[in-house]
Coordinates of C-alpha atoms in Angstrom, one line a residue:
M1 CA -22.9 -3.1 -42.0
Y2 CA -21.5 -2.7 -45.6
S3 CA -21.4 -5.2 -47.9
M4 CA -17.8 -6.4 -48.9
L5 CA -18.9 -6.3 -53.1
N6 CA -17.5 -3.2 -53.2
P7 CA -15.2 -3.3 -49.7
I8 CA -13.4 -0.4 -49.4
N9 CA -15.2 2.4 -50.2
K10 CA -18.5 0.9 -48.4
A11 CA -16.5 0.1 -45.5
T12 CA -14.2 2.9 -45.6
F13 CA -17.3 5.8 -45.9
L14 CA -18.6 4.2 -42.8
F15 CA -15.5 3.8 -41.1
L16 CA -14.8 7.9 -41.5
L17 CA -18.2 8.4 -40.6
S18 CA -18.6 6.4 -37.6
A19 CA -15.0 8.4 -36.4
H20 CA -15.9 11.6 -36.7
I21 CA -18.9 10.9 -35.1
M22 CA -17.4 9.3 -32.9
I23 CA -14.9 12.4 -32.4
I24 CA -17.9 14.6 -31.5
I25 CA -19.5 12.5 -29.4
T26 CA -16.6 11.9 -27.1
Q27 CA -16.0 15.9 -27.4
T28 CA -19.3 16.7 -25.8
S29 CA -18.7 14.1 -22.9
C30 CA -16.5 17.2 -21.8
Q31 CA -17.3 20.2 -20.2
K32 CA -18.1 23.1 -23.6
L33 CA -16.0 26.2 -22.2
I34 CA -18.1 28.2 -25.4
E35 CA -21.2 27.6 -26.8
V36 CA -22.1 27.8 -30.6
D37 CA -24.8 26.5 -32.2
A38 CA -23.9 24.3 -34.7
P39 CA -24.9 24.7 -38.5
T40 CA -27.8 23.2 -39.3
T41 CA -26.1 21.2 -42.3
S42 CA -23.2 19.3 -39.4
I43 CA -23.0 16.6 -37.3
T44 CA -23.5 16.8 -34.1
A45 CA -24.4 14.9 -30.7
D46 CA -27.9 16.4 -30.7
N47 CA -28.4 15.4 -34.6
V48 CA -27.0 12.1 -34.5
Y49 CA -29.8 10.1 -34.0
T50 CA -32.4 12.5 -35.6
N51 CA -30.9 9.9 -39.3
N52 CA -30.9 6.0 -40.2
L53 CA -27.9 6.9 -41.6
T54 CA -25.8 8.3 -38.8
A55 CA -27.7 6.6 -36.2
S56 CA -26.3 3.2 -37.2
A57 CA -22.2 4.9 -37.6
V58 CA -22.5 5.3 -33.4
L59 CA -22.8 1.1 -33.2
T60 CA -20.6 0.4 -36.5
G61 CA -18.5 2.4 -34.9
I62 CA -17.3 0.3 -32.5
Y63 CA -17.5 -2.8 -34.3
S64 CA -14.9 -1.3 -36.5
R65 CA -13.0 -0.4 -33.4
I66 CA -12.7 -4.2 -31.9
S67 CA -12.6 -5.2 -35.9
M68 CA -9.2 -2.7 -36.4
N69 CA -7.1 -2.8 -32.9
S70 CA -4.1 -5.3 -33.1
I71 CA -4.9 -7.9 -30.7
T72 CA -2.0 -7.1 -29.0
G73 CA -3.1 -4.3 -28.2
N74 CA -5.2 -2.5 -25.0
D75 CA -8.8 -2.9 -26.0
L76 CA -12.0 -5.6 -26.5
S77 CA -9.6 -7.0 -30.3
A78 CA -7.2 -7.8 -27.5
I79 CA -8.2 -10.6 -25.0
G80 CA -7.6 -13.4 -26.3
L81 CA -4.2 -13.1 -27.0
I82 CA -3.6 -11.3 -23.1
T83 CA -5.6 -13.8 -21.4
G84 CA -4.0 -16.6 -23.4
L85 CA -0.6 -15.4 -22.3
A86 CA -1.6 -15.1 -18.9
G87 CA -2.7 -18.5 -18.8
D88 CA -1.0 -22.0 -19.8
E89 CA -2.0 -21.1 -23.7
L90 CA 0.3 -19.5 -25.2
T91 CA 4.3 -18.8 -24.6
L92 CA 6.5 -15.6 -25.6
Y93 CA 9.1 -16.0 -27.2
A94 CA 12.4 -14.6 -25.6
G95 CA 13.1 -12.0 -27.0
A96 CA 9.8 -10.1 -26.9
K97 CA 10.7 -6.5 -26.5
D98 CA 6.7 -5.3 -24.7
V99 CA 7.4 -5.0 -21.1
R100 CA 3.5 -4.9 -21.2
L101 CA 3.2 -8.3 -22.8
R102 CA 5.6 -9.5 -20.7
A103 CA 3.8 -8.6 -17.5
Y104 CA 0.5 -10.5 -18.4
Y105 CA 2.5 -13.5 -19.7
Q106 CA 4.7 -13.7 -15.8
N107 CA 1.8 -12.8 -14.2
N108 CA 3.5 -10.0 -12.5
L109 CA 0.9 -6.8 -13.1
A110 CA 1.5 -5.0 -10.1
T111 CA 4.5 -3.5 -12.3
I112 CA 2.7 -1.9 -14.8
T113 CA -1.2 -0.9 -13.3
S114 CA -0.9 2.7 -15.0
R115 CA -0.4 1.0 -18.4
I116 CA -3.7 -1.4 -18.1
D117 CA -5.6 0.2 -20.9
F118 CA -8.9 -2.7 -21.0
W119 CA -10.4 -0.8 -18.4
A120 CA -10.4 2.8 -20.2
N121 CA -10.8 1.4 -23.8
I122 CA -14.4 -1.0 -22.7
Y123 CA -15.8 1.7 -20.3
N124 CA -15.6 4.1 -23.5
E125 CA -17.3 1.6 -25.3
I126 CA -19.9 1.6 -22.4
Y127 CA -20.6 5.3 -22.6
I128 CA -21.2 4.8 -26.3
A129 CA -23.3 2.7 -25.6
N130 CA -24.7 4.3 -22.8
L131 CA -25.7 7.9 -25.4
S132 CA -26.8 5.2 -27.5
I133 CA -29.3 4.1 -25.3
E134 CA -30.4 7.9 -23.8
R135 CA -30.8 9.2 -27.4
L136 CA -32.4 6.5 -28.8
N137 CA -35.3 6.6 -26.0
N138 CA -35.8 10.0 -27.1
S139 CA -35.7 9.7 -31.0
F140 CA -38.4 9.9 -32.8
S141 CA -37.3 10.4 -36.5
L142 CA -35.5 7.5 -37.0
T143 CA -37.4 4.5 -39.1
P144 CA -38.8 2.6 -36.1
G145 CA -37.6 -0.7 -37.3
V146 CA -33.9 0.9 -37.1
R147 CA -34.3 2.6 -33.9
Q148 CA -35.2 -0.9 -32.7
Q149 CA -32.6 -2.4 -34.5
L150 CA -29.9 0.3 -32.7
L151 CA -31.5 0.1 -29.2
G152 CA -31.1 -3.7 -29.2
E153 CA -27.5 -3.2 -30.3
A154 CA -26.7 -0.8 -27.6
K155 CA -27.9 -3.1 -24.8
F156 CA -26.5 -6.3 -26.3
I157 CA -22.9 -4.1 -26.3
R158 CA -23.0 -2.8 -23.1
A159 CA -23.9 -6.0 -21.6
F160 CA -21.4 -7.5 -24.3
C161 CA -18.4 -5.5 -22.5
N162 CA -19.4 -5.8 -19.4
F163 CA -19.3 -9.5 -19.1
Y164 CA -15.6 -9.3 -19.6
L165 CA -15.2 -6.2 -17.5
V166 CA -16.6 -8.2 -14.7
N167 CA -14.3 -12.0 -15.4
L168 CA -11.2 -9.6 -15.7
Y169 CA -11.7 -7.1 -12.4
G170 CA -14.5 -8.4 -10.4
D171 CA -16.8 -6.4 -8.6
I172 CA -16.7 -3.4 -11.1
P173 CA -18.5 -0.2 -11.2
L174 CA -21.8 -0.3 -13.2
V175 CA -22.2 2.6 -15.1
T176 CA -25.2 3.0 -16.9
T177 CA -26.0 6.4 -18.0
S178 CA -23.7 9.2 -20.2
N179 CA -23.3 11.4 -17.3
Y180 CA -19.3 11.7 -16.5
A181 CA -20.0 14.1 -13.0
V182 CA -22.0 10.5 -11.8
N183 CA -19.9 8.5 -13.5
S184 CA -16.7 9.5 -12.8
T185 CA -17.3 8.9 -8.7
L186 CA -18.9 5.4 -9.2
P187 CA -18.1 2.8 -6.8
R188 CA -17.4 -0.8 -7.4
A189 CA -20.6 -2.6 -7.8
P190 CA -21.2 -6.5 -6.1
I191 CA -20.4 -9.6 -8.9
S192 CA -24.0 -10.6 -8.8
Q193 CA -25.2 -7.6 -9.2
V194 CA -23.2 -6.0 -12.6
W195 CA -24.5 -10.2 -13.7
M196 CA -28.1 -9.0 -13.1
Q197 CA -27.6 -5.8 -14.8
I198 CA -25.8 -8.0 -18.2
I199 CA -28.6 -10.4 -18.1
S200 CA -31.6 -8.1 -18.0
D201 CA -30.3 -5.8 -20.9
L202 CA -29.8 -9.1 -22.8
K203 CA -33.4 -9.9 -22.6
D204 CA -34.0 -6.6 -23.4
A205 CA -31.4 -7.0 -26.8
K206 CA -33.1 -10.7 -27.4
I207 CA -36.1 -8.8 -28.0
L208 CA -36.0 -5.7 -29.5
L209 CA -33.0 -7.6 -32.3
S210 CA -33.8 -8.7 -35.4
N211 CA -34.7 -12.3 -35.6
D212 CA -32.5 -12.5 -38.9
Y213 CA -29.2 -10.5 -40.3
V214 CA -29.9 -6.7 -41.5
D215 CA -27.7 -4.6 -43.6
G216 CA -26.8 -1.9 -43.6
T217 CA -29.8 0.0 -43.9
L218 CA -31.2 -2.1 -40.5
L219 CA -34.3 -2.7 -42.5
K220 CA -33.2 -5.5 -44.9
K221 CA -31.5 -9.1 -44.1
S222 CA -28.0 -10.0 -45.3
I223 CA -25.9 -13.2 -45.7
E224 CA -23.3 -11.2 -43.6
R225 CA -23.1 -12.3 -40.1
I226 CA -21.6 -8.8 -39.0
R227 CA -24.6 -7.1 -37.1
P228 CA -25.8 -8.7 -33.5
N229 CA -28.9 -10.4 -33.9
K230 CA -31.7 -11.8 -32.1
W231 CA -29.4 -15.5 -31.6
A232 CA -26.2 -13.4 -30.8
A233 CA -27.8 -11.8 -27.4
T234 CA -29.4 -15.7 -26.7
A235 CA -25.6 -16.6 -26.9
L236 CA -24.5 -14.1 -24.6
L237 CA -27.5 -14.8 -22.2
A238 CA -26.6 -19.0 -22.6
R239 CA -23.6 -18.2 -21.7
S240 CA -23.9 -15.7 -18.9
Y241 CA -26.4 -18.2 -17.1
L242 CA -23.7 -20.5 -17.5
Y243 CA -21.3 -18.7 -15.9
T244 CA -24.1 -17.7 -13.3
N245 CA -24.8 -21.3 -12.2
D246 CA -27.9 -21.3 -14.2
W247 CA -27.8 -24.4 -15.2
V248 CA -31.9 -24.8 -16.5
N249 CA -31.7 -21.0 -18.3
A250 CA -28.4 -22.2 -20.2
E251 CA -29.4 -25.0 -21.5
I252 CA -32.5 -23.2 -22.4
E253 CA -31.5 -20.5 -24.3
S254 CA -28.6 -22.9 -26.1
T255 CA -31.3 -25.1 -27.2
E256 CA -33.4 -22.0 -28.8
I257 CA -30.3 -21.6 -31.2
I258 CA -28.9 -25.3 -31.5
N259 CA -32.7 -25.9 -33.0
N260 CA -32.5 -23.1 -34.9
T261 CA -31.2 -24.9 -37.6
T262 CA -32.7 -22.6 -40.8
L263 CA -29.9 -19.8 -39.7
Y264 CA -27.2 -22.4 -37.9
N265 CA -25.4 -25.7 -38.3
L266 CA -21.7 -26.9 -37.6
D267 CA -19.3 -26.5 -40.2
S268 CA -16.5 -28.2 -40.7
L269 CA -13.4 -27.9 -39.2
N270 CA -11.4 -25.9 -41.8
N271 CA -14.9 -24.0 -43.3
T272 CA -15.2 -22.7 -39.1
F273 CA -13.9 -19.5 -39.1
L274 CA -14.4 -18.9 -42.9
M275 CA -16.7 -15.5 -43.4
N276 CA -20.4 -16.0 -43.0
S277 CA -19.9 -19.5 -42.1
R278 CA -22.7 -21.6 -40.8
E279 CA -21.7 -22.4 -37.4
A280 CA -20.8 -18.5 -37.1
I281 CA -23.1 -16.5 -35.3
W282 CA -21.7 -13.1 -34.7
Q283 CA -18.0 -12.2 -36.4
L284 CA -16.6 -9.1 -37.5
Q285 CA -15.7 -8.0 -40.8
P286 CA -12.2 -6.6 -41.5
V287 CA -11.8 -3.3 -42.1
N288 CA -8.1 -2.7 -42.1
F289 CA -7.0 -2.2 -45.5
A290 CA -5.9 -5.2 -47.1
S291 CA -5.9 -7.4 -44.8
N292 CA -8.5 -10.8 -42.9
T293 CA -8.7 -10.6 -39.7
E294 CA -6.3 -8.8 -37.3
D295 CA -5.1 -13.3 -35.7
A296 CA -4.1 -13.9 -38.4
K297 CA -1.3 -11.3 -38.6
V298 CA -0.9 -12.1 -34.9
Y299 CA -0.5 -15.3 -34.8
I300 CA 0.8 -17.3 -38.4
L301 CA 4.0 -17.4 -37.7
P302 CA 6.8 -16.8 -41.2
R303 CA 8.9 -19.3 -41.6
S304 CA 12.3 -17.7 -40.1
G305 CA 9.7 -18.0 -36.4
P306 CA 8.8 -15.8 -34.0
S307 CA 10.0 -12.4 -33.9
S308 CA 9.2 -8.9 -31.3
S309 CA 6.3 -8.4 -34.2
R310 CA 5.4 -12.1 -33.8
P311 CA 5.8 -13.1 -30.6
V312 CA 3.6 -15.5 -29.2
Y313 CA 4.1 -19.4 -30.5
L314 CA 1.7 -22.4 -28.5
S315 CA 2.5 -24.0 -25.1
P316 CA 3.2 -27.4 -24.0
Q317 CA 0.6 -27.1 -22.0
L318 CA -2.2 -26.6 -25.0
L319 CA -0.3 -28.8 -26.7
N320 CA -0.3 -31.8 -24.7
S321 CA -3.6 -31.3 -24.2
F322 CA -4.6 -32.9 -27.3
E323 CA -6.0 -36.4 -27.7
A324 CA -4.7 -38.8 -30.0
N325 CA -6.3 -38.3 -33.9
D326 CA -7.5 -34.8 -32.7
R327 CA -8.0 -33.4 -35.9
R328 CA -7.8 -30.1 -34.7
K329 CA -4.4 -30.2 -33.8
T330 CA -3.6 -30.5 -37.4
L331 CA -6.1 -28.7 -39.3
W332 CA -5.9 -25.3 -36.2
I333 CA -2.7 -25.6 -35.5
D334 CA 0.2 -24.9 -37.0
S335 CA 4.1 -25.0 -37.1
V336 CA 7.7 -23.7 -38.5
L337 CA 10.9 -25.8 -37.9
I338 CA 14.0 -23.4 -36.3
T339 CA 17.1 -25.4 -35.9
G340 CA 15.5 -28.6 -35.8
M341 CA 12.8 -27.2 -32.7
P342 CA 9.2 -26.7 -34.2
Y343 CA 7.2 -23.6 -33.1
H344 CA 3.5 -23.9 -33.1
F345 CA 1.3 -21.1 -34.1
V346 CA -2.5 -20.8 -33.9
F347 CA -3.8 -22.1 -37.6
K348 CA -7.2 -21.4 -37.0
Y349 CA -7.2 -17.9 -39.3
K350 CA -5.5 -18.9 -42.3
S351 CA -5.1 -15.5 -44.6
G352 CA -2.5 -13.5 -43.0
A353 CA -1.3 -12.4 -46.1
L354 CA -1.0 -8.9 -47.4
N355 CA -3.8 -8.4 -50.0
A356 CA -5.3 -12.1 -49.8
P357 CA -8.7 -12.7 -51.0
L358 CA -11.4 -11.8 -48.6
T359 CA -12.0 -15.0 -46.9
E360 CA -11.9 -14.9 -43.3
Y361 CA -14.2 -12.9 -40.6
N362 CA -13.3 -12.9 -36.9
T363 CA -15.9 -15.2 -35.3
I364 CA -16.6 -13.9 -31.5
F365 CA -20.0 -16.7 -30.9
R366 CA -20.6 -20.2 -32.6
L367 CA -22.5 -23.1 -32.5
G368 CA -19.2 -25.5 -31.0
E369 CA -19.4 -23.6 -28.0
Q370 CA -23.6 -24.0 -27.8
Y371 CA -22.9 -27.3 -27.4
L372 CA -20.8 -27.6 -24.7
I373 CA -22.8 -25.0 -22.6
R374 CA -25.6 -27.5 -23.2
A375 CA -23.8 -30.3 -22.3
E376 CA -22.4 -28.6 -19.4
A377 CA -25.9 -27.6 -18.6
R378 CA -27.2 -30.8 -19.0
A379 CA -24.6 -32.2 -16.8
Q380 CA -24.9 -29.7 -14.1
Q381 CA -28.9 -31.3 -14.0
N382 CA -27.6 -35.2 -14.3
K383 CA -28.9 -35.3 -17.9
I384 CA -26.1 -37.7 -18.5
A385 CA -27.1 -38.8 -21.8
G386 CA -28.3 -35.2 -23.3
S387 CA -25.3 -34.1 -22.2
R388 CA -23.5 -37.4 -23.7
A389 CA -24.9 -36.7 -27.2
D390 CA -23.6 -33.4 -27.0
L391 CA -20.2 -33.2 -26.3
N392 CA -20.6 -36.3 -28.5
I393 CA -21.1 -34.0 -31.2
I394 CA -17.7 -32.3 -31.0
R395 CA -16.0 -35.1 -30.2
I396 CA -17.3 -36.4 -33.4
R397 CA -16.2 -33.5 -35.7
A398 CA -12.7 -33.4 -34.5
W399 CA -12.6 -37.6 -35.3
L400 CA -12.6 -38.0 -32.1
D401 CA -14.1 -41.7 -30.4
E402 CA -17.1 -40.9 -28.8
S403 CA -17.6 -40.6 -25.3
K404 CA -19.2 -43.8 -22.7
L405 CA -18.6 -41.7 -19.5
N406 CA -21.9 -42.2 -17.4
Q407 CA -20.9 -40.1 -14.6
K408 CA -21.0 -36.8 -13.8
S409 CA -18.2 -35.7 -11.8
A410 CA -15.8 -37.7 -15.2
L411 CA -19.0 -36.2 -18.1
L412 CA -18.3 -32.8 -16.6
S413 CA -14.3 -33.0 -16.4
S414 CA -14.6 -34.0 -20.4
I415 CA -16.4 -30.9 -21.2
Y416 CA -14.2 -28.7 -19.8
H417 CA -11.5 -30.2 -21.5
E418 CA -13.6 -30.5 -24.0
R419 CA -13.8 -26.8 -24.3
Q420 CA -10.3 -26.4 -23.4
V421 CA -9.2 -28.1 -27.1
E422 CA -12.0 -27.0 -28.8
L423 CA -11.7 -23.0 -28.3
F424 CA -8.0 -22.4 -27.0
T425 CA -7.2 -18.3 -28.1
E426 CA -11.0 -17.7 -28.4
W427 CA -11.6 -14.5 -26.7
G428 CA -10.7 -15.9 -23.5
H429 CA -12.4 -19.1 -22.5
R430 CA -9.4 -21.1 -20.9
W431 CA -8.7 -18.3 -18.5
L432 CA -11.9 -17.3 -17.8
D433 CA -13.0 -21.4 -17.4
M434 CA -10.1 -21.9 -15.2
K435 CA -11.5 -19.2 -13.1
R436 CA -15.1 -20.0 -13.4
I437 CA -14.8 -24.1 -12.1
H438 CA -11.8 -23.1 -9.4
I439 CA -8.6 -24.6 -11.0
V440 CA -7.0 -21.5 -11.9
D441 CA -4.3 -21.8 -8.9
T442 CA -4.1 -25.0 -9.3
V443 CA -3.2 -24.3 -13.0
M444 CA -1.1 -21.7 -12.4
R445 CA 0.7 -22.2 -9.7
N446 CA 2.8 -25.2 -12.2
V447 CA 2.6 -22.8 -15.0
T448 CA 3.3 -19.6 -14.3
P449 CA 7.7 -20.6 -12.8
L450 CA 7.5 -22.1 -16.4
K451 CA 7.6 -18.8 -17.9
G452 CA 9.6 -17.2 -15.3
G453 CA 7.1 -15.8 -12.7
S454 CA 5.2 -16.7 -9.6
W455 CA 2.5 -17.4 -9.3
N456 CA -0.4 -15.6 -6.3
L457 CA -4.1 -16.6 -6.2
N458 CA -5.1 -12.9 -6.6
W459 CA -3.8 -12.0 -9.6
E460 CA -6.3 -13.8 -11.3
L461 CA -8.2 -10.6 -11.2
F462 CA -6.1 -7.6 -13.0
P463 CA -5.6 -4.9 -11.5
I464 CA -7.6 -1.4 -11.7
P465 CA -5.4 1.5 -13.6
S466 CA -3.8 3.0 -11.4
N467 CA -4.8 6.6 -12.2
D468 CA -8.5 5.7 -11.8
I469 CA -8.1 4.8 -8.3
L470 CA -6.0 8.6 -7.5
T471 CA -8.6 10.1 -9.6
N472 CA -12.2 8.6 -8.1
G473 CA -11.9 8.2 -4.0
N474 CA -14.7 5.5 -4.6
L475 CA -12.7 3.0 -5.9
S476 CA -10.9 0.8 -4.4
Q477 CA -8.1 -2.5 -6.2
N478 CA -8.0 -5.6 -5.9
T479 CA -6.5 -7.5 -3.8
G480 CA -2.5 -7.6 -4.1
Y481 CA -1.7 -5.3 -6.1

């Protein structure tokens, strides 16, 4: 992407370039009313992919948008907070004025189906990825290594976006072209077909992407872990196999990463979320002026406590799930005391102040998850000793006693619990886990009334925006909305 040795100049340049290119690409997706040849010196959708720098900026734009958007918004960056509110991880401040956040929190999205914007924003990134794949496949003026890396990144991003769409919405239109006329009338594809596309894209990306992290030229190695590489694709592939109950391949893919000790090792709890941590597999570099991660800006409570601008804190359900002496509770959670009442908040990212030194990057994939993926995949195959060993690696880092469990069912329950306290508020893990292991109904029937709402199992899927239902006659709404 770019070096942080001169963060404002280089970051601003690439961000503005990518934003300019995105405007052009978005405009060309609409019908052209007037055809005028562009000056040969201008950037157009046709010549973006003839130059290494401009072609790279298209994918950079996706990473920049995810990084810059507030986690209270409607884009990929908000998935951790929104699903944390919808599930059992976060509490919404009683005085919060955001109607949308309240609807997610009380599992009452039927009242705001016209304002569910994850759908549109994620499909926008898929459109850009599709256009990039099409243009890169027909571009022969780029440096071959650059073209290959960008193709890999585009397929990886498409898989990443589809992963969240299929998990949040169920059956979805499977968009693999930039042709608006085709895309605007697509029906919903079965979940199984979407998973096949995700896995196919990740297999391709794993071959195309560099083994190493690369810099802004895409040709030189970098210490920055901010552009997807082969191992980012492998991480999402391992997760995808886990979600589709392909235990053998989930174990194979996670093992590849765990065995790559040249690049990856578990870091200390204090260092896990630092920029270029040895545990990080893919991170997003901050692009907003004078700040670190958006997570820290939203989650860390000031001494005055929660407010409409800092409206969330940790739920009693999450706080009570930690075992005694779990260092994650003391190092990844902090609190403020307001009139004798403690408000606990997420403290994985610790630098939320403006103008603080750059120390943290938003971590999307990390090695800790891969150990838990392999532990679960091994347990499902009755590889009890290996599963327990992986689980204990995570427990020992948290200063907990080693598990001695020997039965598959008990071991799986322990792994699911460990995922809850290890991955809390990170990219929707808890919400998606509750659905895939079929405990969401049991948990939410107890939790939703405590949040002032009522629960219906249909609401484990989010509603499709009503505007899209109206404009696409082949698109149906999820049950219950």
